[in-house]
Tab-separated table of C-alpha atoms in Angstrom:
chain	number	residue	atom	x	y	z
I	16	MET	CA	97.694	-72.536	13.785
I	17	ALA	CA	97.711	-73.337	17.897
I	18	SER	CA	101.150	-71.154	17.621
I	19	ARG	CA	99.524	-68.260	15.890
I	20	SER	CA	96.162	-67.994	17.848
I	21	SER	CA	98.353	-68.482	21.216
I	22	ASP	CA	100.416	-65.382	19.850
I	23	LYS	CA	96.986	-63.485	19.193
I	24	ASP	CA	95.675	-64.318	22.989
I	25	GLY	CA	99.122	-63.190	23.890
I	26	ASP	CA	98.996	-59.707	22.437
I	27	SER	CA	95.702	-58.955	23.642
I	28	VAL	CA	96.647	-59.913	27.182
I	29	HIS	CA	99.565	-57.244	26.810
I	30	THR	CA	97.128	-54.620	25.422
I	31	ALA	CA	94.906	-54.792	28.350
I	32	THR	CA	97.217	-55.512	31.480
I	33	GLU	CA	100.108	-53.675	29.724
I	34	VAL	CA	102.567	-56.276	31.564
I	35	PRO	CA	105.761	-57.768	29.993
I	36	LEU	CA	104.867	-60.800	27.995
I	37	THR	CA	106.066	-64.098	29.018
I	38	PRO	CA	106.162	-67.287	27.197
I	39	ARG	CA	103.245	-69.505	28.107
I	40	THR	CA	102.819	-73.127	28.867
I	41	ASN	CA	100.042	-75.327	29.045
I	42	SER	CA	101.366	-76.563	32.499
I	43	PRO	CA	98.592	-77.422	35.216
I	44	ASP	CA	100.095	-75.059	37.418
I	45	ARG	CA	99.909	-72.295	35.422
I	46	ARG	CA	96.120	-72.757	34.273
I	47	CYS	CA	95.419	-73.131	37.756
I	48	SER	CA	97.202	-69.275	38.999
I	49	SER	CA	95.110	-67.879	36.263
I	50	SER	CA	92.030	-69.103	37.248
I	51	ASP	CA	92.403	-67.914	40.637
I	52	THR	CA	93.738	-64.524	39.495
I	53	SER	CA	89.951	-64.009	37.566
I	54	LYS	CA	88.353	-65.037	40.777
I	55	SER	CA	89.794	-62.411	43.075
I	56	THR	CA	89.582	-59.897	40.417
I	57	TYR	CA	85.869	-60.515	40.243
I	58	SER	CA	85.575	-60.971	43.715
I	59	LEU	CA	87.371	-57.214	44.139
I	60	THR	CA	85.151	-55.806	41.671
I	61	ARG	CA	81.640	-57.188	43.340
I	62	ARG	CA	83.073	-55.466	46.452
I	63	ILE	CA	83.588	-52.160	44.874
I	64	SER	CA	80.277	-52.318	43.217
I	65	SER	CA	78.832	-52.973	46.588
I	66	LEU	CA	80.561	-50.362	48.537
I	67	GLU	CA	79.242	-47.814	45.577
I	68	SER	CA	76.045	-48.638	45.697
I	69	ARG	CA	75.900	-48.319	49.598
I	70	ARG	CA	77.212	-44.537	49.275
I	71	PRO	CA	74.269	-41.865	49.367
I	72	SER	CA	73.912	-40.382	46.096
I	73	SER	CA	73.128	-36.476	45.830
I	74	PRO	CA	70.010	-35.956	43.736
I	75	LEU	CA	69.963	-34.131	40.233
I	76	ILE	CA	67.271	-31.919	40.582
I	77	ASP	CA	66.281	-29.870	37.170
I	78	ILE	CA	65.465	-26.523	38.110
I	79	LYS	CA	63.389	-24.548	35.533
I	80	PRO	CA	62.386	-21.044	35.531
I	81	ILE	CA	58.858	-20.561	36.849
I	82	GLU	CA	55.956	-19.353	34.900
I	83	PHE	CA	53.081	-17.419	36.388
I	84	GLY	CA	49.827	-17.275	34.638
I	85	VAL	CA	46.878	-19.177	33.488
I	86	LEU	CA	47.268	-22.505	32.107
I	87	SER	CA	46.780	-22.519	28.160
I	88	ALA	CA	47.920	-23.679	24.886
I	89	LYS	CA	50.329	-21.345	24.830
I	90	LYS	CA	52.486	-20.151	27.941
I	91	GLU	CA	54.014	-16.936	28.390
I	92	PRO	CA	56.468	-15.622	31.423
I	93	ILE	CA	54.894	-13.300	33.525
I	94	GLN	CA	57.817	-10.385	34.908
I	95	PRO	CA	56.883	-9.366	38.338
I	96	SER	CA	55.807	-5.422	38.199
I	97	VAL	CA	56.860	-2.895	40.868
I	98	LEU	CA	53.979	-1.367	42.639
I	99	ARG	CA	54.920	2.651	42.997
I	100	ARG	CA	52.629	4.688	44.654
I	101	THR	CA	51.365	7.968	42.852
I	102	TYR	CA	51.971	11.125	45.239
I	103	THR	CA	49.699	14.008	44.422
I	104	PRO	CA	51.193	17.569	45.617
I	105	ASP	CA	48.676	17.264	48.688
I	106	ASP	CA	50.454	14.623	50.074
I	107	TYR	CA	53.556	16.438	49.759
I	108	PHE	CA	52.444	19.475	51.299
I	109	ARG	CA	50.803	17.500	53.829
I	110	LYS	CA	54.098	16.341	55.282
I	111	PHE	CA	55.432	19.855	55.227
I	112	GLU	CA	56.285	21.734	58.472
I	113	PRO	CA	55.893	25.627	57.938
I	114	GLN	CA	57.458	25.970	61.326
I	115	LEU	CA	60.725	24.533	60.675
I	116	TYR	CA	61.306	27.076	57.336
I	117	SER	CA	60.204	29.746	59.235
I	118	LEU	CA	62.092	33.108	59.952
I	119	ASP	CA	61.211	33.616	63.305
I	120	SER	CA	63.320	35.621	65.890
I	121	ASN	CA	63.106	32.241	67.771
I	122	SER	CA	65.435	30.272	65.217
I	123	ASP	CA	68.744	28.566	65.854
I	124	ASP	CA	70.403	31.652	63.934
I	125	VAL	CA	69.673	34.161	67.006
I	126	ASP	CA	71.507	31.499	69.295
I	127	PHE	CA	74.898	32.304	67.932
I	128	LEU	CA	74.634	36.071	68.416
I	129	THR	CA	75.525	37.830	71.433
I	130	ASP	CA	73.766	40.457	73.117
I	131	GLU	CA	74.879	43.440	71.602
I	132	GLU	CA	74.596	41.689	68.205
I	133	ILE	CA	70.842	41.247	69.128
I	134	LEU	CA	70.185	44.736	70.279
I	135	SER	CA	71.865	45.963	67.175
I	136	LYS	CA	70.149	44.309	64.982
I	137	TYR	CA	66.098	44.440	66.571
I	138	GLN	CA	66.736	47.400	68.452
I	139	LEU	CA	63.802	46.298	71.033
I	140	GLY	CA	65.757	47.024	74.263
I	141	MET	CA	67.107	44.821	77.043
I	142	LEU	CA	65.511	43.585	80.123
I	143	HIS	CA	66.825	42.882	83.573
I	144	PHE	CA	65.832	39.770	85.838
I	145	SER	CA	67.052	37.257	87.970
I	146	THR	CA	66.116	33.368	89.034
I	147	GLN	CA	66.604	31.415	92.236
I	148	TYR	CA	65.089	28.157	93.528
I	149	ASP	CA	64.373	27.404	96.959
I	150	LEU	CA	65.071	23.445	97.721
I	151	LEU	CA	63.471	24.177	101.245
I	152	HIS	CA	60.054	25.187	100.186
I	153	ASN	CA	60.130	23.872	96.023
I	154	HIS	CA	59.461	27.029	94.438
I	155	LEU	CA	60.924	28.982	91.784
I	156	THR	CA	61.437	32.845	92.125
I	157	VAL	CA	61.578	34.993	89.013
I	158	ARG	CA	62.587	38.925	89.867
I	159	VAL	CA	61.842	41.373	87.004
I	160	ILE	CA	63.876	44.062	87.927
I	161	GLU	CA	63.822	46.803	85.155
I	162	ALA	CA	64.099	47.142	81.155
I	163	ARG	CA	66.232	50.088	79.250
I	164	ASP	CA	66.141	51.339	75.726
I	165	LEU	CA	62.214	50.178	74.888
I	166	PRO	CA	61.295	51.222	71.425
I	167	PRO	CA	58.351	53.871	70.869
I	168	PRO	CA	55.019	52.465	70.632
I	169	ILE	CA	53.368	51.380	67.553
I	170	SER	CA	49.594	51.966	66.860
I	171	HIS	CA	48.108	50.081	63.366
I	172	ASP	CA	44.570	51.602	63.442
I	173	GLY	CA	45.710	55.199	64.383
I	174	SER	CA	43.867	54.973	67.755
I	175	ARG	CA	47.059	55.652	70.057
I	176	GLN	CA	47.054	59.041	71.490
I	177	ASP	CA	50.682	58.972	72.857
I	178	MET	CA	53.234	57.980	70.241
I	179	ALA	CA	56.326	59.021	72.029
I	180	HIS	CA	55.898	56.865	75.032
I	181	SER	CA	55.037	53.413	76.136
I	182	ASN	CA	53.128	51.976	78.761
I	183	PRO	CA	55.150	48.451	79.356
I	184	TYR	CA	54.963	45.916	81.637
I	185	VAL	CA	55.893	42.187	81.685
I	186	LYS	CA	54.360	38.543	81.505
I	187	ILE	CA	56.202	35.960	82.969
I	188	CYS	CA	55.580	32.039	82.315
I	189	LEU	CA	57.210	28.541	82.423
I	190	LEU	CA	56.951	26.907	78.989
I	191	PRO	CA	55.506	24.712	77.881
I	192	ASP	CA	52.640	26.208	80.394
I	193	GLN	CA	51.206	29.460	79.036
I	194	LYS	CA	47.967	29.305	81.070
I	195	ASN	CA	49.569	29.837	84.587
I	196	SER	CA	51.490	33.229	83.770
I	197	LYS	CA	52.424	36.048	86.132
I	198	GLN	CA	51.990	39.855	85.150
I	199	THR	CA	54.034	43.049	86.500
I	200	GLY	CA	52.125	46.195	87.048
I	201	VAL	CA	51.782	48.617	84.334
I	202	LYS	CA	54.377	51.551	84.432
I	203	ARG	CA	53.382	54.729	82.477
I	204	LYS	CA	54.694	56.635	79.881
I	205	THR	CA	58.457	55.303	79.999
I	206	GLN	CA	60.884	53.533	78.178
I	207	LYS	CA	62.928	52.463	80.768
I	208	PRO	CA	60.979	50.951	83.461
I	209	VAL	CA	61.861	49.820	86.887
I	210	PHE	CA	59.409	46.942	87.933
I	211	GLU	CA	61.279	45.492	90.775
I	212	GLU	CA	58.403	42.460	91.336
I	213	ARG	CA	59.368	39.042	92.677
I	214	TYR	CA	57.089	36.000	91.474
I	215	THR	CA	57.009	32.465	92.794
I	216	PHE	CA	56.372	29.483	90.579
I	217	GLU	CA	55.395	26.132	93.040
I	218	ILE	CA	56.875	23.565	91.097
I	219	PRO	CA	59.657	20.683	91.614
I	220	PHE	CA	62.906	21.001	91.230
I	221	LEU	CA	63.678	18.054	88.521
I	222	GLU	CA	60.250	19.603	86.783
I	223	ALA	CA	61.690	23.552	86.784
I	224	GLN	CA	65.002	22.256	84.980
I	225	ARG	CA	63.087	21.004	81.933
I	226	ARG	CA	60.994	24.239	81.652
I	227	THR	CA	61.915	27.554	79.698
I	228	LEU	CA	61.600	31.017	81.302
I	229	LEU	CA	59.765	33.151	78.883
I	230	LEU	CA	59.647	36.844	79.413
I	231	THR	CA	57.582	39.135	77.401
I	232	VAL	CA	57.387	42.682	77.448
I	233	VAL	CA	54.060	44.407	76.412
I	234	ASP	CA	52.869	47.908	75.533
I	235	PHE	CA	49.333	48.323	77.282
I	236	ASP	CA	47.238	50.323	75.374
I	237	LYS	CA	43.595	51.510	76.788
I	238	PHE	CA	41.835	51.736	73.494
I	239	SER	CA	43.110	48.643	71.613
I	240	ARG	CA	44.756	45.157	71.951
I	241	HIS	CA	48.103	45.365	73.898
I	242	CYS	CA	51.081	44.547	71.647
I	243	VAL	CA	54.174	42.780	72.216
I	244	ILE	CA	57.329	44.697	72.164
I	245	GLY	CA	59.603	41.786	72.569
I	246	LYS	CA	60.898	38.455	74.314
I	247	VAL	CA	63.666	36.935	76.136
I	248	SER	CA	63.392	32.765	76.792
I	249	VAL	CA	66.022	30.938	79.212
I	250	PRO	CA	65.961	27.273	79.223
I	251	LEU	CA	66.273	26.787	82.893
I	252	CYS	CA	68.720	23.499	82.408
I	253	GLU	CA	71.552	26.108	81.308
I	254	VAL	CA	71.268	27.865	84.570
I	255	ASP	CA	72.460	27.431	88.195
I	256	LEU	CA	68.598	27.483	89.611
I	257	VAL	CA	70.036	26.860	93.610
I	258	LYS	CA	73.152	29.277	93.172
I	259	GLY	CA	70.570	31.905	91.166
I	260	GLY	CA	71.578	35.057	89.287
I	261	HIS	CA	70.681	37.683	87.284
I	262	TRP	CA	71.195	38.828	83.784
I	263	TRP	CA	70.404	41.440	81.235
I	264	LYS	CA	68.599	39.854	78.249
I	265	ALA	CA	68.625	41.431	74.714
I	266	LEU	CA	64.791	41.138	73.808
I	267	VAL	CA	64.005	39.570	70.558
I	268	PRO	CA	60.857	39.793	68.427
I	269	SER	CA	58.219	37.454	68.854
I	270	SER	CA	55.860	35.610	66.318
I	271	GLN	CA	52.695	36.604	68.802
I	272	ASN	CA	52.005	40.232	67.878
I	273	GLU	CA	49.552	40.568	70.281
I	274	VAL	CA	48.585	38.973	74.149
I	275	GLU	CA	45.798	36.906	74.527
I	276	LEU	CA	42.329	38.281	75.948
I	277	GLY	CA	42.002	35.871	78.611
I	278	GLU	CA	39.894	32.795	79.388
I	279	LEU	CA	36.500	32.323	80.802
I	280	LEU	CA	35.235	28.939	82.190
I	281	LEU	CA	31.525	28.298	82.122
I	282	SER	CA	28.882	25.496	82.646
I	283	LEU	CA	25.536	25.160	80.803
I	284	ASN	CA	22.651	23.222	81.859
I	285	TYR	CA	19.378	22.654	80.103
I	286	LEU	CA	16.298	21.224	81.750
I	287	PRO	CA	13.812	19.806	79.077
I	288	SER	CA	10.928	19.622	81.715
I	289	ALA	CA	11.225	23.314	83.049
I	290	GLY	CA	12.291	24.810	79.938
I	291	ARG	CA	15.000	26.418	81.520
I	292	LEU	CA	18.851	27.254	80.463
I	293	ASN	CA	21.203	27.529	83.402
I	294	VAL	CA	24.435	29.276	83.286
I	295	ASP	CA	27.123	29.376	86.022
I	296	VAL	CA	29.626	31.873	85.349
I	297	ILE	CA	32.763	30.106	87.369
I	298	ARG	CA	36.009	32.176	86.645
I	299	ALA	CA	38.192	33.615	84.172
I	300	LYS	CA	42.189	34.117	84.135
I	301	GLN	CA	44.666	35.891	82.539
I	302	LEU	CA	42.290	38.727	81.523
I	303	LEU	CA	43.769	41.657	79.694
I	304	GLN	CA	44.456	44.383	81.815
I	305	THR	CA	42.401	47.607	81.552
I	306	ASP	CA	43.715	49.789	84.099
I	307	VAL	CA	47.104	51.314	84.386
I	308	SER	CA	47.169	51.482	87.911
I	309	GLN	CA	45.057	48.799	89.503
I	310	GLY	CA	45.005	45.948	87.178
I	311	SER	CA	41.176	45.407	86.248
I	312	ASP	CA	37.632	45.504	88.033
I	313	PRO	CA	36.113	42.776	85.420
I	314	PHE	CA	32.828	41.619	85.360
I	315	VAL	CA	30.930	39.686	82.539
I	316	LYS	CA	27.442	40.534	80.999
I	317	ILE	CA	25.242	37.357	79.529
I	318	GLN	CA	22.988	37.962	76.885
I	319	LEU	CA	20.354	35.670	75.232
I	320	VAL	CA	19.633	36.438	71.932
I	321	HIS	CA	16.582	34.536	70.173
I	322	GLY	CA	17.369	34.149	66.262
I	323	LEU	CA	18.557	37.844	65.874
I	324	LYS	CA	16.731	39.417	68.620
I	325	LEU	CA	17.795	40.429	71.978
I	326	VAL	CA	15.544	38.924	74.896
I	327	LYS	CA	17.612	39.325	78.269
I	328	THR	CA	20.315	40.634	79.581
I	329	LYS	CA	22.109	39.777	82.803
I	330	LYS	CA	25.681	40.481	84.474
I	331	THR	CA	27.831	39.506	87.309
I	332	SER	CA	29.165	41.223	89.969
I	333	PHE	CA	32.414	43.033	89.280
I	334	LEU	CA	35.876	42.389	91.056
I	335	ARG	CA	38.448	44.822	92.174
I	336	GLY	CA	41.917	44.918	90.893
I	337	THR	CA	42.361	41.292	89.660
I	338	ILE	CA	42.874	39.686	86.181
I	339	ASP	CA	41.878	36.238	87.804
I	340	PRO	CA	38.637	36.815	89.236
I	341	PHE	CA	36.535	34.148	90.640
I	342	TYR	CA	32.775	34.430	90.321
I	343	ASN	CA	30.226	31.331	90.997
I	344	GLU	CA	27.286	32.933	90.299
I	345	SER	CA	24.526	31.101	88.259
I	346	PHE	CA	21.727	32.732	85.994
I	347	SER	CA	18.868	31.081	84.618
I	348	PHE	CA	17.052	31.985	81.182
I	349	LYS	CA	13.403	30.874	80.490
I	350	VAL	CA	13.906	29.152	77.123
I	351	PRO	CA	10.997	26.764	75.956
I	352	GLN	CA	12.554	23.493	74.513
I	353	GLU	CA	11.176	24.078	70.466
I	354	GLU	CA	12.782	27.633	70.971
I	355	LEU	CA	16.323	26.093	72.187
I	356	GLU	CA	17.983	25.020	68.861
I	357	ASN	CA	17.337	28.834	67.968
I	358	ALA	CA	19.068	30.600	70.942
I	359	SER	CA	22.486	32.121	71.435
I	360	LEU	CA	24.149	33.103	74.423
I	361	VAL	CA	26.757	35.930	74.392
I	362	PHE	CA	29.266	36.162	76.945
I	363	THR	CA	31.165	39.499	77.194
I	364	VAL	CA	33.906	40.602	79.760
I	365	PHE	CA	34.398	44.342	80.424
I	366	GLY	CA	36.547	46.004	82.949
I	367	HIS	CA	34.689	48.440	85.072
I	368	ASN	CA	34.896	52.007	84.742
I	369	MET	CA	33.353	54.532	87.011
I	370	LYS	CA	34.497	57.726	85.163
I	371	SER	CA	33.640	56.484	81.782
I	372	SER	CA	32.021	53.847	79.576
I	373	ASN	CA	33.492	50.350	80.732
I	374	ASP	CA	36.506	48.909	78.840
I	375	PHE	CA	35.820	45.878	76.741
I	376	ILE	CA	38.210	42.842	77.259
I	377	GLY	CA	36.770	40.071	75.290
I	378	ARG	CA	33.574	37.922	73.954
I	379	ILE	CA	32.404	34.691	73.047
I	380	VAL	CA	29.244	33.117	71.535
I	381	ILE	CA	27.756	30.121	72.181
I	382	GLY	CA	24.487	28.744	70.806
I	383	GLN	CA	22.938	28.577	67.269
I	384	TYR	CA	25.656	31.126	66.147
I	385	SER	CA	28.477	30.171	67.961
I	386	SER	CA	31.665	32.324	67.352
I	387	GLY	CA	33.855	29.306	67.160
I	388	PRO	CA	34.262	25.303	67.146
I	389	SER	CA	35.220	25.396	70.708
I	390	GLU	CA	31.770	27.172	71.782
I	391	SER	CA	29.904	24.848	69.140
I	392	ASN	CA	31.162	22.117	70.711
I	393	HIS	CA	30.056	23.113	74.312
I	394	TRP	CA	26.681	23.830	73.432
I	395	ARG	CA	26.341	20.150	71.132
I	396	ARG	CA	27.556	18.531	74.681
I	397	MET	CA	24.992	20.694	76.437
I	398	LEU	CA	22.435	19.444	74.413
I	399	ASN	CA	23.334	15.365	74.073
I	400	THR	CA	23.279	15.838	78.107
I	401	HIS	CA	20.148	17.286	79.237
I	402	ARG	CA	19.921	17.837	83.330
I	403	THR	CA	23.756	17.403	83.335
I	404	ALA	CA	26.084	20.492	83.614
I	405	VAL	CA	28.538	20.512	81.632
I	406	GLU	CA	31.869	22.690	82.299
I	407	GLN	CA	34.309	24.065	79.424
I	408	TRP	CA	37.427	26.680	79.339
I	409	HIS	CA	36.381	29.449	76.387
I	410	SER	CA	39.311	31.854	74.943
I	411	LEU	CA	37.931	35.205	74.743
I	412	ARG	CA	37.869	36.844	71.331
I	413	SER	CA	38.077	40.517	69.932
I	414	ARG	CA	34.634	42.377	69.150
I	415	ALA	CA	35.519	42.466	65.435
I	416	GLU	CA	36.076	38.306	65.478
I	417	CYS	CA	33.120	37.961	66.870
I	418	ASP	CA	30.793	40.357	64.718
I	419	ARG	CA	32.650	38.760	61.711
I	420	VAL	CA	31.533	35.138	62.535
I	421	SER	CA	28.189	35.536	64.345
I	422	PRO	CA	25.083	37.472	63.492
I	423	ALA	CA	24.079	37.466	67.631
I	424	SER	CA	27.383	39.318	68.397
I	425	LEU	CA	26.072	42.000	66.239
I	426	GLU	CA	22.733	42.226	68.015
I	427	VAL	CA	24.437	43.217	71.663
I	428	THR	CA	26.467	45.728	72.704
């Protein structure tokens, strides 16, 4: 029995350690060796367990889908939705810029055409001019020499008497500044005018290189608004200003069919205690030329209208041969404070004519029946600042435009 038990133990050890089975003896030395082995194995196991317990272990995180919503008995996952703005047709057209899609002659296709191709396409004639910058005196000189092959005039209202010949002149400015422009004299009844006129612009050299020279050929018409024949634009950064040069350039159509009538600088002041409405006519500039030979002899007529009734008329002196007159003349009208809200001032600029009726240049209305937003703003500023003079520039309007929007304009001549 002892032998069989020993055999069973031997088989179990062989299976566990997979070492060859050796005869076992019950000697004390054998038992001591087995005990030492067990102790060393137990010690090694404890050391390994101790090292594993010191090793930092990575935590296991149970990630679950995040659910949004109010806690309730039945939870339902809520999916995020994409917020989209609803665009209306107004939003679309608000971003639309018509000038980018216009077929104006100033578009890029003209830049790729030669002067011969432009002349053949538009048939508006050519302009001869030159430029040169004076570094010593810091000014740019523009010389308008001549034009040729200008088209015959166009009259839209049938008031033109001579439909065979034009009365051309040239306006010169440095874009983007169109206010400080120059103007040649008018050449009578010719399609090939010779100007030979020089104009200087006081401007630093670096600033001049950022400007664009604009030359506009205009047809003078005494009985209606002057019509633009064509224009030439030259970016000054593309030319040698110091060396200078002269060119023949073909005219291209302008989006501005009619020239501006000019501007008027006025000052208004109301004194409530005295019941006086004070008006200062300071100056005008770039007025429409009314005389072929000597420019204009402009003056300003000021008329007070109460409601729809003309009350008082005053006028400045006229200045000979200029389109940029300085007046600095003051006028005072008796207007009680209770009547001020029904008052209108009509300003009309005429060209003085000794032989016939004066030539109409332009008009504005300020007051109850103002002729535009600028005029209304000036009147409102004056009402809000009693005893303080308020100055403002105004662009002149045609008689028809003022008559259409202001009843006060219909009451004056």
